[in-house]
CSV table of C-alpha atoms in Angstrom, one decimal:
chain,number,residue,atom,x,y,z
A,1,ASP,CA,114.6,78.0,94.9
A,2,GLY,CA,111.6,78.7,92.7
A,3,GLY,CA,109.4,81.7,92.8
A,4,ILE,CA,108.9,85.2,91.7
A,5,THR,CA,111.0,88.2,92.7
A,6,GLN,CA,110.7,91.9,92.6
A,7,SER,CA,113.1,94.6,92.8
A,8,PRO,CA,113.9,97.0,94.5
A,9,LYS,CA,111.8,96.6,97.7
A,10,TYR,CA,111.7,100.3,98.2
A,11,LEU,CA,112.0,103.0,95.5
A,12,PHE,CA,112.0,106.7,95.6
A,13,ARG,CA,111.4,108.9,92.7
A,14,LYS,CA,111.1,112.5,92.0
A,15,GLU,CA,108.3,114.0,90.4
A,16,GLY,CA,108.5,114.1,86.7
A,17,GLN,CA,110.8,111.1,86.4
A,18,ASN,CA,110.1,107.8,85.0
A,19,VAL,CA,111.1,104.6,86.9
A,20,THR,CA,110.9,100.8,86.1
A,21,LEU,CA,110.0,98.1,88.5
A,22,SER,CA,111.3,94.7,87.9
A,23,CYS,CA,109.6,91.4,88.1
A,24,GLU,CA,111.1,87.9,87.5
A,25,GLN,CA,109.7,84.5,87.8
A,26,ASN,CA,111.1,81.0,87.4
A,27,LEU,CA,108.0,78.9,87.6
A,28,ASN,CA,107.6,78.7,83.9
A,29,HIS,CA,104.2,80.6,84.0
A,30,ASP,CA,102.7,81.8,81.0
A,31,ALA,CA,100.7,84.5,82.5
A,32,MET,CA,102.0,87.6,84.5
A,33,TYR,CA,100.3,90.4,86.2
A,34,TRP,CA,100.8,93.8,87.7
A,35,TYR,CA,98.7,95.1,90.6
A,36,ARG,CA,98.5,98.4,92.5
A,37,GLN,CA,97.6,98.4,96.4
A,38,ASP,CA,96.5,101.5,98.3
A,39,PRO,CA,95.7,101.7,101.8
A,40,GLY,CA,91.9,100.6,102.2
A,41,GLN,CA,91.5,99.3,98.7
A,42,GLY,CA,91.7,96.1,97.1
A,43,LEU,CA,94.3,95.2,94.5
A,44,ARG,CA,93.6,97.0,91.2
A,45,LEU,CA,95.0,95.5,87.9
A,46,ILE,CA,97.3,97.6,86.0
A,47,TYR,CA,98.3,95.3,83.1
A,48,TYR,CA,98.4,91.7,82.3
A,49,SER,CA,100.2,89.4,80.0
A,50,GLN,CA,99.1,85.9,78.8
A,51,ILE,CA,102.2,85.1,76.6
A,52,VAL,CA,105.4,86.6,75.7
A,53,ASN,CA,105.1,89.7,73.2
A,54,ASP,CA,101.5,90.2,74.3
A,55,PHE,CA,99.8,92.2,77.0
A,56,GLN,CA,96.7,93.9,77.7
A,57,LYS,CA,95.6,96.9,79.8
A,58,GLY,CA,93.8,96.3,83.2
A,59,ASP,CA,91.5,98.7,85.0
A,60,ILE,CA,94.1,101.5,85.8
A,61,ALA,CA,96.7,101.4,82.9
A,62,GLU,CA,97.0,105.1,82.4
A,63,GLY,CA,100.5,106.4,83.1
A,64,TYR,CA,102.0,102.9,83.2
A,65,SER,CA,103.8,100.8,80.3
A,66,VAL,CA,105.0,97.3,80.4
A,67,SER,CA,106.6,94.9,78.2
A,68,ARG,CA,107.1,91.2,77.7
A,69,GLU,CA,110.1,90.2,75.8
A,70,LYS,CA,110.9,86.9,77.8
A,71,LYS,CA,108.6,84.7,79.4
A,72,GLU,CA,110.4,85.0,82.8
A,73,SER,CA,110.5,89.0,82.9
A,74,PHE,CA,107.6,91.4,83.1
A,75,PRO,CA,108.9,94.9,84.1
A,76,LEU,CA,106.6,97.8,84.8
A,77,THR,CA,107.5,101.4,84.1
A,78,VAL,CA,105.7,104.1,86.0
A,79,THR,CA,105.7,107.2,83.8
A,80,SER,CA,105.5,110.8,84.7
A,81,ALA,CA,102.0,110.7,83.4
A,82,GLN,CA,100.8,108.9,86.4
A,83,LYS,CA,99.5,111.4,88.7
A,84,ASN,CA,99.4,109.7,92.0
A,85,PRO,CA,102.1,106.9,91.7
A,86,THR,CA,102.9,106.4,95.5
A,87,ALA,CA,101.6,102.8,96.3
A,88,PHE,CA,102.7,99.2,96.9
A,89,TYR,CA,103.0,97.3,93.7
A,90,LEU,CA,102.7,93.7,93.4
A,91,CYS,CA,103.4,91.3,90.5
A,92,ALA,CA,102.0,88.0,90.2
A,93,SER,CA,102.3,85.0,87.8
A,94,GLU,CA,100.0,82.0,87.0
A,95,GLY,CA,100.1,78.8,85.2
A,96,GLY,CA,98.2,77.9,82.0
A,97,SER,CA,95.1,76.3,83.7
A,98,ARG,CA,92.2,78.6,84.3
A,99,THR,CA,92.0,77.5,87.9
A,100,ASP,CA,95.5,77.8,88.9
A,101,THR,CA,96.2,80.3,91.7
A,102,GLN,CA,98.2,83.5,91.4
A,103,TYR,CA,101.7,83.5,92.8
A,104,PHE,CA,102.7,87.0,94.2
A,105,GLY,CA,106.3,88.5,94.6
A,106,PRO,CA,107.1,90.3,97.7
A,107,GLY,CA,106.2,93.9,96.4
A,108,THR,CA,107.9,97.2,95.5
A,109,ARG,CA,106.8,100.2,97.6
A,110,LEU,CA,107.2,103.3,95.3
A,111,THR,CA,107.2,106.8,97.0
A,112,VAL,CA,107.2,109.9,95.0
A,113,LEU,CA,109.1,112.8,96.9
B,1,SER,CA,82.6,95.0,86.5
B,2,GLN,CA,82.2,93.3,89.8
B,3,LYS,CA,81.8,94.9,93.4
B,4,ILE,CA,83.4,92.8,96.2
B,5,GLU,CA,82.7,93.7,99.9
B,6,GLN,CA,84.6,92.2,102.8
B,7,ASN,CA,84.2,92.9,106.6
B,8,SER,CA,84.6,96.5,106.6
B,9,GLU,CA,86.1,96.7,110.2
B,10,ALA,CA,89.0,94.8,111.8
B,11,LEU,CA,88.2,91.7,113.5
B,12,ASN,CA,89.7,90.7,116.8
B,13,ILE,CA,89.0,87.3,118.3
B,14,GLN,CA,90.4,85.5,121.2
B,15,GLU,CA,93.0,82.7,120.6
B,16,GLY,CA,91.1,79.3,120.2
B,17,LYS,CA,88.0,80.8,118.9
B,18,THR,CA,86.7,80.4,115.2
B,19,ALA,CA,87.2,83.4,113.2
B,20,THR,CA,84.6,84.0,110.3
B,21,LEU,CA,85.3,86.5,107.3
B,22,THR,CA,82.7,87.4,104.9
B,23,CYS,CA,83.1,88.1,101.1
B,24,ASN,CA,80.0,89.3,99.3
B,25,TYR,CA,79.8,90.2,95.6
B,26,THR,CA,77.0,92.1,93.7
B,27,ASN,CA,77.2,91.1,90.0
B,28,TYR,CA,77.5,87.8,88.1
B,29,SER,CA,78.5,84.9,89.9
B,30,PRO,CA,82.1,83.7,89.5
B,31,ALA,CA,83.4,80.4,88.3
B,32,TYR,CA,85.6,80.2,91.3
B,33,LEU,CA,86.5,82.2,94.3
B,34,GLN,CA,89.8,82.4,96.1
B,35,TRP,CA,91.2,83.4,99.5
B,36,TYR,CA,94.4,84.9,99.9
B,37,ARG,CA,96.6,85.8,103.2
B,38,GLN,CA,98.6,88.9,103.3
B,39,ASP,CA,101.1,90.0,105.8
B,40,PRO,CA,102.0,93.5,106.2
B,41,GLY,CA,104.6,94.6,103.5
B,42,ARG,CA,104.3,91.4,101.7
B,43,GLY,CA,102.7,89.8,98.7
B,44,PRO,CA,99.4,87.8,99.2
B,45,VAL,CA,99.6,84.0,99.6
B,46,PHE,CA,97.1,81.7,98.3
B,47,LEU,CA,95.2,79.8,100.7
B,48,LEU,CA,91.9,78.0,99.2
B,49,LEU,CA,90.1,77.9,95.9
B,50,ILE,CA,86.3,76.9,95.7
B,51,ARG,CA,84.4,76.3,92.6
B,52,GLU,CA,80.8,77.4,91.8
B,53,ASN,CA,79.5,73.8,92.0
B,54,GLU,CA,81.2,73.3,95.4
B,55,LYS,CA,79.3,74.2,98.8
B,56,GLU,CA,82.4,73.8,101.0
B,57,LYS,CA,86.1,73.2,101.0
B,58,ARG,CA,88.6,72.4,103.7
B,59,LYS,CA,92.2,72.7,104.5
B,60,GLU,CA,93.5,72.0,108.0
B,61,ARG,CA,91.9,74.6,110.2
B,62,LEU,CA,90.4,76.6,107.3
B,63,LYS,CA,87.1,76.1,105.8
B,64,VAL,CA,85.4,78.1,102.9
B,65,THR,CA,81.8,77.9,101.9
B,66,PHE,CA,80.3,79.4,98.7
B,67,ASP,CA,76.6,80.2,98.4
B,68,THR,CA,75.9,81.5,94.8
B,69,THR,CA,72.4,82.3,95.6
B,70,LEU,CA,73.4,84.8,98.5
B,71,LYS,CA,76.4,85.7,96.5
B,72,GLN,CA,78.5,85.2,99.6
B,73,SER,CA,81.6,83.3,100.6
B,74,LEU,CA,82.5,82.6,104.3
B,75,PHE,CA,86.1,81.9,105.3
B,76,HIS,CA,86.6,80.2,108.6
B,77,ILE,CA,89.7,79.8,110.9
B,78,THR,CA,89.0,77.4,113.6
B,79,ALA,CA,91.1,77.1,116.8
B,80,SER,CA,92.4,80.5,115.9
B,81,GLN,CA,96.2,81.2,117.0
B,82,PRO,CA,98.1,84.7,117.2
B,83,ALA,CA,100.1,83.6,113.9
B,84,ASP,CA,96.8,83.6,111.9
B,85,SER,CA,96.7,87.5,112.4
B,86,ALA,CA,96.9,89.0,109.0
B,87,THR,CA,94.8,90.5,106.3
B,88,TYR,CA,92.7,88.0,104.3
B,89,LEU,CA,91.7,88.9,100.8
B,90,CYS,CA,88.9,87.2,98.5
B,91,ALA,CA,89.4,87.2,94.9
B,92,LEU,CA,86.8,86.3,92.1
B,93,ASP,CA,87.6,85.4,88.5
B,94,ARG,CA,86.4,87.6,85.8
B,95,HIS,CA,84.8,85.0,83.4
B,96,THR,CA,87.3,86.6,80.7
B,97,GLY,CA,90.6,84.9,80.8
B,98,ASN,CA,92.7,84.7,83.9
B,99,GLN,CA,92.0,87.8,85.7
B,100,PHE,CA,90.6,88.4,89.2
B,101,TYR,CA,88.8,91.1,91.0
B,102,PHE,CA,90.2,91.4,94.7
B,103,GLY,CA,88.3,92.5,97.6
B,104,THR,CA,89.7,95.3,100.0
B,105,GLY,CA,90.6,92.7,102.5
B,106,THR,CA,89.7,91.9,106.2
B,107,SER,CA,92.4,92.5,109.0
B,108,LEU,CA,92.2,89.8,111.6
B,109,THR,CA,93.9,90.0,115.1
B,110,VAL,CA,94.0,86.9,117.3
B,111,ILE,CA,94.5,88.1,120.8
B,112,PRO,CA,96.4,85.6,123.1
């Protein structure tokens, strides 16, 4: 069963804590992305990675960190420096061709208590 | 950067009618534009891609047009069904690698 998975589906965090969201894909895609979605706003790009061991900041990278040690995995850490972390987080992957589509995971809803 | 505007209000239509959603952009013309469907609490799912040199693309009951002069794409769902109710997002490439700008989406409700 090929695809992209995210875990957990729901995550609660206390203020001041770091938390890591998981994203795994078995599509053999080189590129992976993290987006944040807030009500009434479009998806905003946090970080992306075109290849293993390389990643780039997106439009709203402050307060977030990522790693890309394996092709199939792209975890996102929401740090305590992120002032408003409550949101729906979406991970996506894409094949090598520039015109390929993005395949999204089911998302993780993070709530800060 | 790129500013993308989709129908600001939710769209309600009667079953069997054609739904038309708009996507307007303000800056550079993208090399291609995509439409996605998103159901509540789930990730977007790709529907259609149209390139800058294409005027129209069809897939079953879906049709997308792309007018680079007007800087607009229209997304049509013909013979709409209640199962088509969802939020529809347009996405434009950024001309710099494989990243996209996403619109805020239009919520569509098809009334039986």
